[in-house]
Amino acid sequence: MQSAQHIPQDGDTPLYVAAASGHLVAVKQLLAAGADLEATDKNGRTLLHVAAENGHVDAVATLLASGANKEAAIKLLCRTPLYMAAVNGHVKAVVALLQAGANKEAADQYGGTLLHVAARNGLLDTVRALLQAGANKEAADKRLS
């Protein structure tokens, strides 16, 4: 049964759909069967992007442990999995990615950092997690300057 959170699009792989929907057992089985860990959708979002975007922390941890690229950036937008977790307020996924060494200073196409996004959206737990990880509280967002 698939989650209402992800409606498969043309070209999505079974592993992509499982990661986007948070079906951990399916993610593990498909990885064990050799499914492509770096599969992307038509917009360049990886499995790790969609798991983080939807707050599926166990899927995020499994993908990271399997070697998923934590710094992959979505085409044109420059958004990493950590950015997607932060913008959607999934602090547990943010913490998991930070603990895995994801770049806390990653910026979007406008130069807005994760801390900008969290602050702009009032995501206080995410702001706290980023500050605890040492995010630059003085970074300038190019949109605002």
mmCIF file with all atom_site columns, C-alpha atoms in Angstrom:
data_model
loop_
_atom_site.group_PDB
_atom_site.id
_atom_site.type_symbol
_atom_site.label_atom_id
_atom_site.label_alt_id
_atom_site.label_comp_id
_atom_site.label_asym_id
_atom_site.label_entity_id
_atom_site.label_seq_id
_atom_site.pdbx_PDB_ins_code
_atom_site.Cartn_x
_atom_site.Cartn_y
_atom_site.Cartn_z
_atom_site.occupancy
_atom_site.B_iso_or_equiv
_atom_site.pdbx_formal_charge
_atom_site.auth_seq_id
_atom_site.auth_comp_id
_atom_site.auth_asym_id
_atom_site.auth_atom_id
_atom_site.pdbx_PDB_model_num
ATOM 1   C CA . MET A 1 1   ? 0.000  0.000  0.000   1.00 0.00 ? 1   MET A CA 1
ATOM 2   C CA . GLN A 1 2   ? 1.489  3.356  -0.916  1.00 0.00 ? 2   GLN A CA 1
ATOM 3   C CA . SER A 1 3   ? 1.411  6.473  1.217   1.00 0.00 ? 3   SER A CA 1
ATOM 4   C CA . ALA A 1 4   ? -0.628 9.472  0.168   1.00 0.00 ? 4   ALA A CA 1
ATOM 5   C CA . GLN A 1 5   ? 2.567  11.512 0.529   1.00 0.00 ? 5   GLN A CA 1
ATOM 6   C CA . HIS A 1 6   ? 4.020  10.399 -2.774  1.00 0.00 ? 6   HIS A CA 1
ATOM 7   C CA . ILE A 1 7   ? 2.206  9.916  -6.044  1.00 0.00 ? 7   ILE A CA 1
ATOM 8   C CA . PRO A 1 8   ? 4.583  8.146  -8.438  1.00 0.00 ? 8   PRO A CA 1
ATOM 9   C CA . GLN A 1 9   ? 5.601  10.212 -11.432 1.00 0.00 ? 9   GLN A CA 1
ATOM 10  C CA . ASP A 1 10  ? 6.767  9.063  -14.826 1.00 0.00 ? 10  ASP A CA 1
ATOM 11  C CA . GLY A 1 11  ? 10.194 7.508  -14.395 1.00 0.00 ? 11  GLY A CA 1
ATOM 12  C CA . ASP A 1 12  ? 10.162 6.982  -10.608 1.00 0.00 ? 12  ASP A CA 1
ATOM 13  C CA . THR A 1 13  ? 11.803 3.693  -9.656  1.00 0.00 ? 13  THR A CA 1
ATOM 14  C CA . PRO A 1 14  ? 10.326 1.305  -7.067  1.00 0.00 ? 14  PRO A CA 1
ATOM 15  C CA . LEU A 1 15  ? 13.123 2.267  -4.654  1.00 0.00 ? 15  LEU A CA 1
ATOM 16  C CA . TYR A 1 16  ? 12.377 5.968  -5.185  1.00 0.00 ? 16  TYR A CA 1
ATOM 17  C CA . VAL A 1 17  ? 8.683  5.402  -4.421  1.00 0.00 ? 17  VAL A CA 1
ATOM 18  C CA . ALA A 1 18  ? 9.530  3.327  -1.316  1.00 0.00 ? 18  ALA A CA 1
ATOM 19  C CA . ALA A 1 19  ? 11.908 6.022  -0.011  1.00 0.00 ? 19  ALA A CA 1
ATOM 20  C CA . ALA A 1 20  ? 9.413  8.817  -0.712  1.00 0.00 ? 20  ALA A CA 1
ATOM 21  C CA . SER A 1 21  ? 6.672  6.886  1.069   1.00 0.00 ? 21  SER A CA 1
ATOM 22  C CA . GLY A 1 22  ? 8.821  5.809  4.008   1.00 0.00 ? 22  GLY A CA 1
ATOM 23  C CA . HIS A 1 23  ? 8.394  2.077  3.477   1.00 0.00 ? 23  HIS A CA 1
ATOM 24  C CA . LEU A 1 24  ? 11.580 0.994  5.226   1.00 0.00 ? 24  LEU A CA 1
ATOM 25  C CA . VAL A 1 25  ? 11.277 -2.760 4.633   1.00 0.00 ? 25  VAL A CA 1
ATOM 26  C CA . ALA A 1 26  ? 10.798 -2.178 0.906   1.00 0.00 ? 26  ALA A CA 1
ATOM 27  C CA . VAL A 1 27  ? 13.747 0.253  0.870   1.00 0.00 ? 27  VAL A CA 1
ATOM 28  C CA . LYS A 1 28  ? 15.989 -2.353 2.514   1.00 0.00 ? 28  LYS A CA 1
ATOM 29  C CA . GLN A 1 29  ? 14.817 -5.173 0.241   1.00 0.00 ? 29  GLN A CA 1
ATOM 30  C CA . LEU A 1 30  ? 15.296 -3.132 -2.909  1.00 0.00 ? 30  LEU A CA 1
ATOM 31  C CA . LEU A 1 31  ? 18.758 -1.979 -1.814  1.00 0.00 ? 31  LEU A CA 1
ATOM 32  C CA . ALA A 1 32  ? 19.709 -5.582 -1.022  1.00 0.00 ? 32  ALA A CA 1
ATOM 33  C CA . ALA A 1 33  ? 18.538 -6.556 -4.507  1.00 0.00 ? 33  ALA A CA 1
ATOM 34  C CA . GLY A 1 34  ? 20.882 -3.973 -6.039  1.00 0.00 ? 34  GLY A CA 1
ATOM 35  C CA . ALA A 1 35  ? 18.462 -1.147 -6.866  1.00 0.00 ? 35  ALA A CA 1
ATOM 36  C CA . ASP A 1 36  ? 20.137 2.125  -7.872  1.00 0.00 ? 36  ASP A CA 1
ATOM 37  C CA . LEU A 1 37  ? 20.901 4.112  -4.704  1.00 0.00 ? 37  LEU A CA 1
ATOM 38  C CA . GLU A 1 38  ? 21.338 7.352  -6.687  1.00 0.00 ? 38  GLU A CA 1
ATOM 39  C CA . ALA A 1 39  ? 18.191 7.149  -8.833  1.00 0.00 ? 39  ALA A CA 1
ATOM 40  C CA . THR A 1 40  ? 16.584 10.556 -9.385  1.00 0.00 ? 40  THR A CA 1
ATOM 41  C CA . ASP A 1 41  ? 13.242 11.891 -10.485 1.00 0.00 ? 41  ASP A CA 1
ATOM 42  C CA . LYS A 1 42  ? 12.861 14.182 -13.494 1.00 0.00 ? 42  LYS A CA 1
ATOM 43  C CA . ASN A 1 43  ? 13.749 17.179 -11.296 1.00 0.00 ? 43  ASN A CA 1
ATOM 44  C CA . GLY A 1 44  ? 16.968 15.643 -10.006 1.00 0.00 ? 44  GLY A CA 1
ATOM 45  C CA . ARG A 1 45  ? 15.716 14.728 -6.531  1.00 0.00 ? 45  ARG A CA 1
ATOM 46  C CA . THR A 1 46  ? 17.439 11.636 -5.172  1.00 0.00 ? 46  THR A CA 1
ATOM 47  C CA . LEU A 1 47  ? 16.067 8.968  -2.854  1.00 0.00 ? 47  LEU A CA 1
ATOM 48  C CA . LEU A 1 48  ? 17.694 10.792 0.039   1.00 0.00 ? 48  LEU A CA 1
ATOM 49  C CA . HIS A 1 49  ? 16.042 14.073 -1.004  1.00 0.00 ? 49  HIS A CA 1
ATOM 50  C CA . VAL A 1 50  ? 12.545 12.605 -0.928  1.00 0.00 ? 50  VAL A CA 1
ATOM 51  C CA . ALA A 1 51  ? 13.057 10.597 2.260   1.00 0.00 ? 51  ALA A CA 1
ATOM 52  C CA . ALA A 1 52  ? 14.367 13.736 4.012   1.00 0.00 ? 52  ALA A CA 1
ATOM 53  C CA . GLU A 1 53  ? 11.698 15.971 2.461   1.00 0.00 ? 53  GLU A CA 1
ATOM 54  C CA . ASN A 1 54  ? 8.976  13.715 3.858   1.00 0.00 ? 54  ASN A CA 1
ATOM 55  C CA . GLY A 1 55  ? 10.627 13.236 7.258   1.00 0.00 ? 55  GLY A CA 1
ATOM 56  C CA . HIS A 1 56  ? 11.214 9.497  6.928   1.00 0.00 ? 56  HIS A CA 1
ATOM 57  C CA . VAL A 1 57  ? 14.122 9.358  9.379   1.00 0.00 ? 57  VAL A CA 1
ATOM 58  C CA . ASP A 1 58  ? 14.594 5.576  9.275   1.00 0.00 ? 58  ASP A CA 1
ATOM 59  C CA . ALA A 1 59  ? 14.748 5.652  5.480   1.00 0.00 ? 59  ALA A CA 1
ATOM 60  C CA . VAL A 1 60  ? 17.198 8.577  5.677   1.00 0.00 ? 60  VAL A CA 1
ATOM 61  C CA . ALA A 1 61  ? 19.419 6.599  8.068   1.00 0.00 ? 61  ALA A CA 1
ATOM 62  C CA . THR A 1 62  ? 19.259 3.479  5.885   1.00 0.00 ? 62  THR A CA 1
ATOM 63  C CA . LEU A 1 63  ? 20.114 5.409  2.726   1.00 0.00 ? 63  LEU A CA 1
ATOM 64  C CA . LEU A 1 64  ? 23.005 7.188  4.454   1.00 0.00 ? 64  LEU A CA 1
ATOM 65  C CA . ALA A 1 65  ? 24.329 3.879  5.801   1.00 0.00 ? 65  ALA A CA 1
ATOM 66  C CA . SER A 1 66  ? 24.138 2.494  2.257   1.00 0.00 ? 66  SER A CA 1
ATOM 67  C CA . GLY A 1 67  ? 26.297 5.335  0.937   1.00 0.00 ? 67  GLY A CA 1
ATOM 68  C CA . ALA A 1 68  ? 23.739 7.780  -0.475  1.00 0.00 ? 68  ALA A CA 1
ATOM 69  C CA . ASN A 1 69  ? 25.224 11.102 -1.585  1.00 0.00 ? 69  ASN A CA 1
ATOM 70  C CA . LYS A 1 70  ? 24.250 13.532 1.179   1.00 0.00 ? 70  LYS A CA 1
ATOM 71  C CA . GLU A 1 71  ? 25.429 16.533 -0.879  1.00 0.00 ? 71  GLU A CA 1
ATOM 72  C CA . ALA A 1 72  ? 23.490 15.838 -4.096  1.00 0.00 ? 72  ALA A CA 1
ATOM 73  C CA . ALA A 1 73  ? 21.796 19.045 -5.253  1.00 0.00 ? 73  ALA A CA 1
ATOM 74  C CA . ILE A 1 74  ? 18.491 19.329 -7.098  1.00 0.00 ? 74  ILE A CA 1
ATOM 75  C CA . LYS A 1 75  ? 18.844 20.774 -10.613 1.00 0.00 ? 75  LYS A CA 1
ATOM 76  C CA . LEU A 1 76  ? 18.677 24.574 -10.766 1.00 0.00 ? 76  LEU A CA 1
ATOM 77  C CA . LEU A 1 77  ? 17.564 24.931 -7.135  1.00 0.00 ? 77  LEU A CA 1
ATOM 78  C CA . CYS A 1 78  ? 20.832 23.728 -5.565  1.00 0.00 ? 78  CYS A CA 1
ATOM 79  C CA . ARG A 1 79  ? 18.900 22.101 -2.708  1.00 0.00 ? 79  ARG A CA 1
ATOM 80  C CA . THR A 1 80  ? 20.516 19.230 -0.811  1.00 0.00 ? 80  THR A CA 1
ATOM 81  C CA . PRO A 1 81  ? 18.707 16.533 1.203   1.00 0.00 ? 81  PRO A CA 1
ATOM 82  C CA . LEU A 1 82  ? 19.523 18.513 4.369   1.00 0.00 ? 82  LEU A CA 1
ATOM 83  C CA . TYR A 1 83  ? 17.936 21.606 2.817   1.00 0.00 ? 83  TYR A CA 1
ATOM 84  C CA . MET A 1 84  ? 14.785 19.617 1.980   1.00 0.00 ? 84  MET A CA 1
ATOM 85  C CA . ALA A 1 85  ? 14.518 18.281 5.539   1.00 0.00 ? 85  ALA A CA 1
ATOM 86  C CA . ALA A 1 86  ? 15.068 21.773 6.978   1.00 0.00 ? 86  ALA A CA 1
ATOM 87  C CA . VAL A 1 87  ? 12.568 23.589 4.735   1.00 0.00 ? 87  VAL A CA 1
ATOM 88  C CA . ASN A 1 88  ? 9.911  21.023 5.613   1.00 0.00 ? 88  ASN A CA 1
ATOM 89  C CA . GLY A 1 89  ? 10.560 21.192 9.355   1.00 0.00 ? 89  GLY A CA 1
ATOM 90  C CA . HIS A 1 90  ? 11.707 17.596 9.798   1.00 0.00 ? 90  HIS A CA 1
ATOM 91  C CA . VAL A 1 91  ? 14.160 18.215 12.623  1.00 0.00 ? 91  VAL A CA 1
ATOM 92  C CA . LYS A 1 92  ? 14.902 14.506 13.224  1.00 0.00 ? 92  LYS A CA 1
ATOM 93  C CA . ALA A 1 93  ? 15.941 14.131 9.592   1.00 0.00 ? 93  ALA A CA 1
ATOM 94  C CA . VAL A 1 94  ? 17.956 17.363 9.898   1.00 0.00 ? 94  VAL A CA 1
ATOM 95  C CA . VAL A 1 95  ? 19.788 15.970 12.928  1.00 0.00 ? 95  VAL A CA 1
ATOM 96  C CA . ALA A 1 96  ? 20.431 12.608 11.214  1.00 0.00 ? 96  ALA A CA 1
ATOM 97  C CA . LEU A 1 97  ? 21.917 14.345 8.173   1.00 0.00 ? 97  LEU A CA 1
ATOM 98  C CA . LEU A 1 98  ? 24.013 16.715 10.296  1.00 0.00 ? 98  LEU A CA 1
ATOM 99  C CA . GLN A 1 99  ? 25.345 13.764 12.295  1.00 0.00 ? 99  GLN A CA 1
ATOM 100 C CA . ALA A 1 100 ? 26.268 12.082 9.006   1.00 0.00 ? 100 ALA A CA 1
ATOM 101 C CA . GLY A 1 101 ? 28.345 15.145 8.095   1.00 0.00 ? 101 GLY A CA 1
ATOM 102 C CA . ALA A 1 102 ? 26.003 16.914 5.673   1.00 0.00 ? 102 ALA A CA 1
ATOM 103 C CA . ASN A 1 103 ? 27.055 20.471 4.835   1.00 0.00 ? 103 ASN A CA 1
ATOM 104 C CA . LYS A 1 104 ? 25.257 22.758 7.298   1.00 0.00 ? 104 LYS A CA 1
ATOM 105 C CA . GLU A 1 105 ? 26.174 25.791 5.140   1.00 0.00 ? 105 GLU A CA 1
ATOM 106 C CA . ALA A 1 106 ? 24.610 24.515 1.910   1.00 0.00 ? 106 ALA A CA 1
ATOM 107 C CA . ALA A 1 107 ? 22.719 27.298 0.137   1.00 0.00 ? 107 ALA A CA 1
ATOM 108 C CA . ASP A 1 108 ? 19.929 27.419 -2.413  1.00 0.00 ? 108 ASP A CA 1
ATOM 109 C CA . GLN A 1 109 ? 20.098 29.148 -5.799  1.00 0.00 ? 109 GLN A CA 1
ATOM 110 C CA . TYR A 1 110 ? 19.663 32.523 -4.080  1.00 0.00 ? 110 TYR A CA 1
ATOM 111 C CA . GLY A 1 111 ? 22.359 31.991 -1.478  1.00 0.00 ? 111 GLY A CA 1
ATOM 112 C CA . GLY A 1 112 ? 19.883 31.304 1.315   1.00 0.00 ? 112 GLY A CA 1
ATOM 113 C CA . THR A 1 113 ? 21.338 28.855 3.815   1.00 0.00 ? 113 THR A CA 1
ATOM 114 C CA . LEU A 1 114 ? 19.527 26.251 5.852   1.00 0.00 ? 114 LEU A CA 1
ATOM 115 C CA . LEU A 1 115 ? 19.525 28.614 8.801   1.00 0.00 ? 115 LEU A CA 1
ATOM 116 C CA . HIS A 1 116 ? 17.865 31.311 6.667   1.00 0.00 ? 116 HIS A CA 1
ATOM 117 C CA . VAL A 1 117 ? 15.148 28.886 5.608   1.00 0.00 ? 117 VAL A CA 1
ATOM 118 C CA . ALA A 1 118 ? 14.485 27.630 9.126   1.00 0.00 ? 118 ALA A CA 1
ATOM 119 C CA . ALA A 1 119 ? 14.414 31.152 10.573  1.00 0.00 ? 119 ALA A CA 1
ATOM 120 C CA . ARG A 1 120 ? 12.193 32.504 7.773   1.00 0.00 ? 120 ARG A CA 1
ATOM 121 C CA . ASN A 1 121 ? 9.687  29.689 8.337   1.00 0.00 ? 121 ASN A CA 1
ATOM 122 C CA . GLY A 1 122 ? 9.732  29.859 12.144  1.00 0.00 ? 122 GLY A CA 1
ATOM 123 C CA . LEU A 1 123 ? 11.125 26.337 12.490  1.00 0.00 ? 123 LEU A CA 1
ATOM 124 C CA . LEU A 1 124 ? 12.623 26.851 15.934  1.00 0.00 ? 124 LEU A CA 1
ATOM 125 C CA . ASP A 1 125 ? 13.727 23.252 16.562  1.00 0.00 ? 125 ASP A CA 1
ATOM 126 C CA . THR A 1 126 ? 15.511 23.253 13.215  1.00 0.00 ? 126 THR A CA 1
ATOM 127 C CA . VAL A 1 127 ? 17.122 26.629 13.994  1.00 0.00 ? 127 VAL A CA 1
ATOM 128 C CA . ARG A 1 128 ? 18.288 25.199 17.323  1.00 0.00 ? 128 ARG A CA 1
ATOM 129 C CA . ALA A 1 129 ? 19.704 22.033 15.692  1.00 0.00 ? 129 ALA A CA 1
ATOM 130 C CA . LEU A 1 130 ? 21.587 24.058 13.073  1.00 0.00 ? 130 LEU A CA 1
ATOM 131 C CA . LEU A 1 131 ? 23.018 26.438 15.670  1.00 0.00 ? 131 LEU A CA 1
ATOM 132 C CA . GLN A 1 132 ? 24.111 23.501 17.827  1.00 0.00 ? 132 GLN A CA 1
ATOM 133 C CA . ALA A 1 133 ? 25.854 22.070 14.760  1.00 0.00 ? 133 ALA A CA 1
ATOM 134 C CA . GLY A 1 134 ? 27.723 25.363 14.315  1.00 0.00 ? 134 GLY A CA 1
ATOM 135 C CA . ALA A 1 135 ? 25.821 26.886 11.384  1.00 0.00 ? 135 ALA A CA 1
ATOM 136 C CA . ASN A 1 136 ? 26.967 30.399 10.471  1.00 0.00 ? 136 ASN A CA 1
ATOM 137 C CA . LYS A 1 137 ? 24.513 32.786 12.102  1.00 0.00 ? 137 LYS A CA 1
ATOM 138 C CA . GLU A 1 138 ? 26.010 35.749 10.177  1.00 0.00 ? 138 GLU A CA 1
ATOM 139 C CA . ALA A 1 139 ? 25.639 34.382 6.615   1.00 0.00 ? 139 ALA A CA 1
ATOM 140 C CA . ALA A 1 140 ? 24.015 36.873 4.215   1.00 0.00 ? 140 ALA A CA 1
ATOM 141 C CA . ASP A 1 141 ? 21.084 35.743 2.071   1.00 0.00 ? 141 ASP A CA 1
ATOM 142 C CA . LYS A 1 142 ? 21.498 37.336 -1.380  1.00 0.00 ? 142 LYS A CA 1
ATOM 143 C CA . ARG A 1 143 ? 17.734 37.838 -1.658  1.00 0.00 ? 143 ARG A CA 1
ATOM 144 C CA . LEU A 1 144 ? 17.734 40.044 1.403   1.00 0.00 ? 144 LEU A CA 1
ATOM 145 C CA . SER A 1 145 ? 20.837 42.122 0.691   1.00 0.00 ? 145 SER A CA 1
#
